[in-house]
Coordinates of C-alpha atoms and ligand atoms in Angstrom, one line a residue:
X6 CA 71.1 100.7 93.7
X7 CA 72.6 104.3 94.8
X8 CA 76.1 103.9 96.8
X9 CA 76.0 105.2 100.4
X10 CA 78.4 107.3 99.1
X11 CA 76.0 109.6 96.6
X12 CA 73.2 109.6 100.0
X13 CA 72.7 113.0 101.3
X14 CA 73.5 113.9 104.8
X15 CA 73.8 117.4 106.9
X16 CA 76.4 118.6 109.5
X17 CA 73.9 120.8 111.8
X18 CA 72.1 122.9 109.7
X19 CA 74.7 122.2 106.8
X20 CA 72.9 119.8 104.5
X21 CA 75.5 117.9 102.3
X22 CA 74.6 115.7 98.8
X23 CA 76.9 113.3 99.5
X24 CA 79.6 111.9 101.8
X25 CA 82.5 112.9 99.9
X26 CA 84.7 115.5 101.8
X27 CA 87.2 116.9 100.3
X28 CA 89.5 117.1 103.6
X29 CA 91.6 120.2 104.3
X30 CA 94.8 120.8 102.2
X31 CA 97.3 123.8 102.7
X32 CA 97.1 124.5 99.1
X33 CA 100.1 127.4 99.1
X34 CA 98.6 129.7 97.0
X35 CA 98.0 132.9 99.1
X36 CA 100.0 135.8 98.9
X37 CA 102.7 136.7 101.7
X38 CA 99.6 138.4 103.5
X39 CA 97.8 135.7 103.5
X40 CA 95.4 136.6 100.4
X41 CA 94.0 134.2 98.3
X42 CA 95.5 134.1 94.5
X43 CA 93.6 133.3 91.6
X44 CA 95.4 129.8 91.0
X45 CA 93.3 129.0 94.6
X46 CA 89.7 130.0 93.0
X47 CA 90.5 127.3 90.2
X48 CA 91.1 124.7 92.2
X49 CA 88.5 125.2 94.3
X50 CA 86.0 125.8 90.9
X51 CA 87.6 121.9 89.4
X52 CA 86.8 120.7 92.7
X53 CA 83.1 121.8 93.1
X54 CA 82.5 120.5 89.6
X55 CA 84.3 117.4 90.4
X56 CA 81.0 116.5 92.8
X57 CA 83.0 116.6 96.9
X58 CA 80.1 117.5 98.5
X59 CA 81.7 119.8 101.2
X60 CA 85.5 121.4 100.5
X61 CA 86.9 122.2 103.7
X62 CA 90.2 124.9 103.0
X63 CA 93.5 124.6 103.9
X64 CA 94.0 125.6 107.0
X65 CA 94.1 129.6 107.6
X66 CA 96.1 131.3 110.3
X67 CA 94.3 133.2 112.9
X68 CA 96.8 135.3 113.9
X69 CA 100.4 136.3 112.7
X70 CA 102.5 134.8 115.1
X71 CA 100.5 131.3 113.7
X72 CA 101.6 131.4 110.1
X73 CA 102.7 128.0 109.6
X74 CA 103.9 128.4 105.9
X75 CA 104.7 131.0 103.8
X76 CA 101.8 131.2 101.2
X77 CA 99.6 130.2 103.4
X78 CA 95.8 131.6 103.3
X79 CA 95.5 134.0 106.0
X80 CA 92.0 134.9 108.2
X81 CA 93.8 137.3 110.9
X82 CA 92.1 140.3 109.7
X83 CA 89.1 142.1 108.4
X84 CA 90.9 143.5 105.7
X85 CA 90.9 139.7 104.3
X86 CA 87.4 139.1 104.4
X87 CA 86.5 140.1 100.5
X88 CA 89.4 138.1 99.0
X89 CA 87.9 135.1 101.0
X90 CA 84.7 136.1 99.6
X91 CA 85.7 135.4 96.4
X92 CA 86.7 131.7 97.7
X93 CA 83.7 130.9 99.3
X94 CA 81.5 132.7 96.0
X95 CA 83.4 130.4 93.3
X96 CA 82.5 127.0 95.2
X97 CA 78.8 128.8 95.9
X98 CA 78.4 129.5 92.2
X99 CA 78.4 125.8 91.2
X100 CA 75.9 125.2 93.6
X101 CA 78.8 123.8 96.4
X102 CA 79.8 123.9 99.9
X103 CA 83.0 125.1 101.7
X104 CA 83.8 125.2 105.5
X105 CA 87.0 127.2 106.2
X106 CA 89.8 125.6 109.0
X107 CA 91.3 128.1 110.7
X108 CA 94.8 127.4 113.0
X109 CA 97.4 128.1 114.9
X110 CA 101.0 126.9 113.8
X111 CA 102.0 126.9 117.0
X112 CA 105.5 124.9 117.7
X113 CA 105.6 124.3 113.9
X114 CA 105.3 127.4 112.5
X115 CA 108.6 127.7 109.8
X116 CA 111.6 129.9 110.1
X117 CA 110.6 132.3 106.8
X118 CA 106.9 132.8 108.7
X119 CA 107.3 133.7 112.2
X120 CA 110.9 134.5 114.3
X121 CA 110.0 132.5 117.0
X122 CA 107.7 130.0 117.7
X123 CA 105.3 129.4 120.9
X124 CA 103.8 126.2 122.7
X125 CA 101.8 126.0 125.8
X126 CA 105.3 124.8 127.3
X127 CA 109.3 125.1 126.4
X128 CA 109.5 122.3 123.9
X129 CA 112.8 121.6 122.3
X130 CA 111.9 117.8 120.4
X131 CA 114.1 115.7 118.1
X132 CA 111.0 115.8 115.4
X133 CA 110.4 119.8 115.5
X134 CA 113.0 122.3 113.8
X135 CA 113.8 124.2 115.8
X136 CA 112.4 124.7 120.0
X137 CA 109.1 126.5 120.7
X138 CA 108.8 128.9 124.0
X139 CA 106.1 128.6 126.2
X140 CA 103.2 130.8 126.0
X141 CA 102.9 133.5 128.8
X142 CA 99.6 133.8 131.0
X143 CA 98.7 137.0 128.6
X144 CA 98.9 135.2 125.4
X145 CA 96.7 132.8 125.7
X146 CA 94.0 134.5 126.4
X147 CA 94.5 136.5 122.7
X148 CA 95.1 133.7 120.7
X149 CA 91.7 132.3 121.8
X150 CA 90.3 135.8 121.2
X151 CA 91.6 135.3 117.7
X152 CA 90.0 132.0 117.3
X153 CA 86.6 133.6 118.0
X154 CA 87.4 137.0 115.4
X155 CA 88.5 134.7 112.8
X156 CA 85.5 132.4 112.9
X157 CA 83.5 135.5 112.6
X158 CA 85.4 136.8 109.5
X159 CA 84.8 133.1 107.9
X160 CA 81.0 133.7 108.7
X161 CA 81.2 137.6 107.4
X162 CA 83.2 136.4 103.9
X163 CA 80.1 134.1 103.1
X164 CA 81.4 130.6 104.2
X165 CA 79.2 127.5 105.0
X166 CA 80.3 126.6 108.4
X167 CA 83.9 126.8 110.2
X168 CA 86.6 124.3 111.4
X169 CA 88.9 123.9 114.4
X170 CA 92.4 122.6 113.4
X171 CA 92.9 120.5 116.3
X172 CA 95.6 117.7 114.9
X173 CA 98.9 117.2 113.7
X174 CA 100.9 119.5 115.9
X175 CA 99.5 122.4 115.8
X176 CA 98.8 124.6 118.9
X177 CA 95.2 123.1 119.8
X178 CA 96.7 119.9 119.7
X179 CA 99.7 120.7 121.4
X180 CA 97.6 121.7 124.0
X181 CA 96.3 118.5 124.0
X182 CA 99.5 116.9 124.1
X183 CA 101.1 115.7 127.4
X184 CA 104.1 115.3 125.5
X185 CA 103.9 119.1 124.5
X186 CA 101.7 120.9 127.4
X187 CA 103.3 120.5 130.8
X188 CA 101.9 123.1 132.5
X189 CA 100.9 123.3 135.9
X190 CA 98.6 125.7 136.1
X191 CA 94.7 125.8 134.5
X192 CA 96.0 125.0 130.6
X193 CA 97.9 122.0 132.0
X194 CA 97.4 118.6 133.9
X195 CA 95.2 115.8 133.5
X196 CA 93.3 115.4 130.1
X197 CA 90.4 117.9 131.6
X198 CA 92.8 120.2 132.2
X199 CA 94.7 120.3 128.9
X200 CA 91.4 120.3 127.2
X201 CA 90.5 123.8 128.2
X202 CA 92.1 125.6 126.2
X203 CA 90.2 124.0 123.5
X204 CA 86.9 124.8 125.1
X205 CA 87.3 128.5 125.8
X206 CA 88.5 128.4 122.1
X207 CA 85.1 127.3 121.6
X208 CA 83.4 129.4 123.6
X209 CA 84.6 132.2 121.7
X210 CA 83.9 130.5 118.1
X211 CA 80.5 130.1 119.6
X212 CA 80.2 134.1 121.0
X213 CA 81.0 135.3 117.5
X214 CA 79.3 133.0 115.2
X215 CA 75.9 132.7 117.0
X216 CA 74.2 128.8 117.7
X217 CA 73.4 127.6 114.6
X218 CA 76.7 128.1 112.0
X219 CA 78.0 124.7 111.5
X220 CA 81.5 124.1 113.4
X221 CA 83.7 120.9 112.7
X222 CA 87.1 120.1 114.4
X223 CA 89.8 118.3 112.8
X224 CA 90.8 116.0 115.9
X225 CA 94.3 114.2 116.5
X226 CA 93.4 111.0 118.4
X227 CA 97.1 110.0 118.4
X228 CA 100.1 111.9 118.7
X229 CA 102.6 108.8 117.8
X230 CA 105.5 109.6 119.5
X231 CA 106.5 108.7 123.3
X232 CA 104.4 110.2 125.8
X233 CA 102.3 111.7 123.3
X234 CA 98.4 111.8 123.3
X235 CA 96.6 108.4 123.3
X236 CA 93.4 107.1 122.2
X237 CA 92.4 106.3 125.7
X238 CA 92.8 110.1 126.5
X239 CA 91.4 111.3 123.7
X240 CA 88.5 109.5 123.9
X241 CA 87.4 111.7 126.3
X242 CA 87.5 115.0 124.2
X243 CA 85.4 113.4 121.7
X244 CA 83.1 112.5 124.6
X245 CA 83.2 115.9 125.2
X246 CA 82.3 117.9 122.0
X247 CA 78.7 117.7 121.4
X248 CA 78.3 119.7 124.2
X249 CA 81.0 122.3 123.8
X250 CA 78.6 123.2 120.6
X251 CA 80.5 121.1 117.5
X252 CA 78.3 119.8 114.8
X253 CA 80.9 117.3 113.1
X254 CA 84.3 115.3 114.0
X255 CA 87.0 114.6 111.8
X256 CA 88.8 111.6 113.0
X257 CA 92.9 112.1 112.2
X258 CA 96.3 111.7 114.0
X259 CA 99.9 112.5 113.9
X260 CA 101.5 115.3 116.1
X261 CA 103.4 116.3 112.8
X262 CA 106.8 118.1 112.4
X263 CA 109.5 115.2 111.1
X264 CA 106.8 112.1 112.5
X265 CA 104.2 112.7 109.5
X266 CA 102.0 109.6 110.1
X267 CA 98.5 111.4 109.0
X268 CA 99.4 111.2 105.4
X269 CA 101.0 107.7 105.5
X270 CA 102.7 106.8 102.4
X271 CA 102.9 103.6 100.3
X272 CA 99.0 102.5 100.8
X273 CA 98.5 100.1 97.9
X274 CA 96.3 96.9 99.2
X275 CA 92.7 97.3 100.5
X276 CA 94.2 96.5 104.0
X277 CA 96.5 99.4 104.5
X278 CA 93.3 101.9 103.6
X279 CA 91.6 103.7 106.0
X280 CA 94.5 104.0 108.8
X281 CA 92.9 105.9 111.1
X282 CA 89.8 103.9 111.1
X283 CA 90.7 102.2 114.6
X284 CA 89.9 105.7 116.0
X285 CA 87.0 106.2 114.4
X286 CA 85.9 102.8 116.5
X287 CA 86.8 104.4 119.9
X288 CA 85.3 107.5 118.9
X289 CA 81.6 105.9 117.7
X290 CA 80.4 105.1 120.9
X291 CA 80.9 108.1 123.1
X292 CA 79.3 110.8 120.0
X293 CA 76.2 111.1 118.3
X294 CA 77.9 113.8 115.8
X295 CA 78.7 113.1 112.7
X296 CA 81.8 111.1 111.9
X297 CA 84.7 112.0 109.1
X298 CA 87.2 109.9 108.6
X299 CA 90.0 111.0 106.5
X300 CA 93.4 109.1 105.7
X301 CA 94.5 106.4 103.2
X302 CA 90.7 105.9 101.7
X303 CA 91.5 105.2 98.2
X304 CA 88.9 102.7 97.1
X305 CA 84.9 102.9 96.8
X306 CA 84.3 99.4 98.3
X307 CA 86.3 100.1 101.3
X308 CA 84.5 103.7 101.3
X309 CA 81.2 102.2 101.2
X310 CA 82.3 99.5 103.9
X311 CA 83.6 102.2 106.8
X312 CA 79.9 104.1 105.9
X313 CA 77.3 101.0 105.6
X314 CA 79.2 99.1 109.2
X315 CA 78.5 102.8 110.6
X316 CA 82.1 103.3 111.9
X317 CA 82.0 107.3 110.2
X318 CA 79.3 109.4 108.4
X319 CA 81.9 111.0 105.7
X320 CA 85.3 110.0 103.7
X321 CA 87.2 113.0 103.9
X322 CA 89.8 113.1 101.3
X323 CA 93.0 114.9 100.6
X324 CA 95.7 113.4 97.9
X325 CA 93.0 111.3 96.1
X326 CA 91.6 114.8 95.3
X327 CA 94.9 116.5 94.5
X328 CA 95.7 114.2 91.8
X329 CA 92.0 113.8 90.6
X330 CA 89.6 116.5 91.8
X331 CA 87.2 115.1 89.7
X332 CA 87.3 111.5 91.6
X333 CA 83.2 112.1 92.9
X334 CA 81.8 112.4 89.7
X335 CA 84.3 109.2 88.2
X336 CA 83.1 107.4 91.1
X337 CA 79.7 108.1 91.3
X338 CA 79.4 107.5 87.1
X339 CA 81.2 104.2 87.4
X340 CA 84.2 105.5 85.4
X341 CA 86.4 104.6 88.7
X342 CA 86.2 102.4 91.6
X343 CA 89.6 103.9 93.2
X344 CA 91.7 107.1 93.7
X345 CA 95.2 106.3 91.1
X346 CA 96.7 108.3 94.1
X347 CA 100.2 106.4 95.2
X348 CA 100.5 107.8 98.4
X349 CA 104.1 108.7 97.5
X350 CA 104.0 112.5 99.1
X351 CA 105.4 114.1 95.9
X352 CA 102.1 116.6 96.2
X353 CA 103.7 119.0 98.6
X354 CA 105.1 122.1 97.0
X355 CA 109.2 122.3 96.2
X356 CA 109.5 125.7 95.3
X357 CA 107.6 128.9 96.4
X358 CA 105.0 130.1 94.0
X359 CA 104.2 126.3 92.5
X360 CA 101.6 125.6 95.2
X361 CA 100.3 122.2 95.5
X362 CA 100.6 120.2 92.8
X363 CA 100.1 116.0 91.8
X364 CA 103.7 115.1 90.7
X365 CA 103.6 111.5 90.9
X366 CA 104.7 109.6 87.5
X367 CA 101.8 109.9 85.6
X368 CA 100.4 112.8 84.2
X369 CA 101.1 115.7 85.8
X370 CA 97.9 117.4 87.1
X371 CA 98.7 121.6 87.9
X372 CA 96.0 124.4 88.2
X373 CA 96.6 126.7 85.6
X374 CA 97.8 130.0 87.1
Ligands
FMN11 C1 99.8 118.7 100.5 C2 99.0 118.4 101.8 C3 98.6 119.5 102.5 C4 97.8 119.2 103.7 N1 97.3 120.3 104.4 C5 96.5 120.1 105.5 C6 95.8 121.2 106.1 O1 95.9 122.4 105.7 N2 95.0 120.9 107.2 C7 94.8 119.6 107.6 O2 94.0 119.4 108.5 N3 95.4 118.6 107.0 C8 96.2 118.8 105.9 N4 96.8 117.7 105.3 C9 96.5 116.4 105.7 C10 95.3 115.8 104.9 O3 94.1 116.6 105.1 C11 94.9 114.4 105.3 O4 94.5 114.4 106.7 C12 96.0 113.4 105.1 O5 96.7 113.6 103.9 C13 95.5 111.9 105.0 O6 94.5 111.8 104.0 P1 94.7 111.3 102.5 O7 95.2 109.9 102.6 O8 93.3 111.3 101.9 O9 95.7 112.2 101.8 C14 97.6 117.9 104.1 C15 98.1 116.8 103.4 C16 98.8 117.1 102.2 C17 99.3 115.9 101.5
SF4_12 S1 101.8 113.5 94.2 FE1 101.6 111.3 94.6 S2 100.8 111.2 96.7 FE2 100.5 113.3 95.9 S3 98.4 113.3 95.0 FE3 99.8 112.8 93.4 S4 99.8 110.5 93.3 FE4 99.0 111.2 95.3

């Protein structure tokens, strides 16, 4: 009998072969513009022949004052738009799919990429590096402008839908926040109110892309850290999203800077898989979209269980497919029945120029560049 996993599925008008995502992953590999390099088309070329049946980018920043990283992949202007053609082309030549995530660094942007950072309030935290100002009445109004021009340049360069990085810090979830956004006035207050700023970002996404082009959000359910954003309260933007005009939920959590809790190390037993997975059960009952849930899935029997009980339409994953992007095809071929990932977080990148890179003890996996 076919796994659950190899059953095709679509997002919106997006339709998928399987329900293997391979979830977003700044991969560093973008010139200090924010172009593409060619070490980026590679991966995204073993990838697609690997079998994920959507790649979703590493997140993109919309505009220059949101550049999170230097080498990070940039979307904030047109002049962009034929280097991230040649992205979206390589996956579309092997017959794949890829859905760009565009963000805003926000509070976390680093020192080398922006001189000073913003946050819908003053934030000076223990867990960021450095404090964030808050955002004045005429910025905001841009930065959602930006949202809606850089969705349009994802459409432009060819891509198969667009995402809404809305978890692990970054501005829309800082926003989200009542840790982060104290504000009194209409970006700030009860969840409804700190939710806005997420809708008009919609609303513009929506204006530029037209009805039908498939839009996902990434979506921190829990901030974990004291007087962070709670399940309880983000129940209610999940409630909400169908009708602002998403197609697809990805089901994550951490509010980032020092607290990284959405890529949790040390997952070995079959029990410390799926991590996120109690979110995914508060999120199931107030949506009809379809359900992603990404973090700590490393084996195809758990994979298969969180699908067939109906808790998430997609695995979305990130290391498993750093250190084997070919993981689909050994899965779906019986070679494999789990990721060899350790979850030891030796993947992110230690100098500039090396990109992302599996350097767990055993054999070293590096795009050619
Ligand atoms: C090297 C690296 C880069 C990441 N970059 C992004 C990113 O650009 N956008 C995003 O939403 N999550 C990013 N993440 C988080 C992952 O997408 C994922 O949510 C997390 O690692 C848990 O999934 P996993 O256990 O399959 O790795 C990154 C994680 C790693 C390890
Ligand atoms: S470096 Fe470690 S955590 Fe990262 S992909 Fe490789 S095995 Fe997984």
């Amino acid at each position: 009998m076919t796994s659950i996993l190899f059953s095709s599925k679509n997002i919106g008008t997006l339709e998928l072969p399987n329900r293997l995502v391979r979830s977003a992953t700044a991969e560093r590999m973008a010139d200090p513009q924010g172009r593409p390099l060619p070490p980026l088309e590679r991966l995204y070329e073993k990838l697609v022949q690997g079998g994920v049946g959507l790649i979703i980018t590493g997140h993109m920043y919309i505009h220059p004052s949101g550049k999170a990283h230097p080498e990070m992949t940039g979307v904030y202007s047109d002049d962009l738009i034929p280097n991230l053609a040649r992205l979206a082309d390589v996956v579309h030549k092997y017959g794949g799919k890829v859905v760009a995530q565009i963000n805003h660094g926000g509070m976390q942007c680093s020192q080398s990429s922006v001189a000073e950072t913003i946050a819908p309030s003053d934030v000076n935290e223990a867990f960021l590096s450095r404090p964030a100002r808050a955002m004045t009445d005429d910025e905001i109004p841009q930065i959602i402008q930006a949202y809606g021009d850089a969705a349009l340049r994802v459409k432009q360069a060819g891509y198969d839908g667009v995402q809404v990085h809305a978890a692990h810090g970054y501005l829309v979830n800082q926003f989200l926040s009542p840790l982060v956004n104290q504000r009194d006035d209409r970006w700030g207050g009860d969840i409804k109110k700190r939710m806005q700023f997420l809708r008009e970002i919609i609303r513009s996404v929506r204006k530029a892309v037209g009805p039908s082009f498939p839009m996902l959000i990434k979506l921190g359910m829990k901030d974990g850290v004291e007087g962070g954003l709670l399940p309880q309260e983000s129940v209610h933007v999940v409630a909400s999203l169908a009708e602002m005009g998403f197609d697809a939920l990805e089901i994550s959590g951490g509010i980032g800077g020092k607290t990284v809790i959405n890529s949790k190390k040390g997952i070995r037993k079959e029990s410390e898989e799926a991590y996120f997975l109690p979110f995914a059960k508060v999120a199931r009952p107030v949506t009809q979209l379809p359900i992603m849930l990404v973090g700590g899935l490393r084996s195809k029997k758990v994979m298969e269980r969180v699908l067939s009980e109906g808790h998430a339409d997609f695995i979305s994953l990130c290391r498993p497919l750093i250190t084997e992007p070919d993981l689909p095809n050994l899965m779906k071929t019986g070679r494999k029945d789990k990721s060899r990932c350790l979850s030891a977080n030796n993947c992110w990148r230690t100098t500039d120029g090396e990109g992302i890179a599996c350097k767990c003890p055993h054999e070293r996996v590096q795009i050619q560049r």
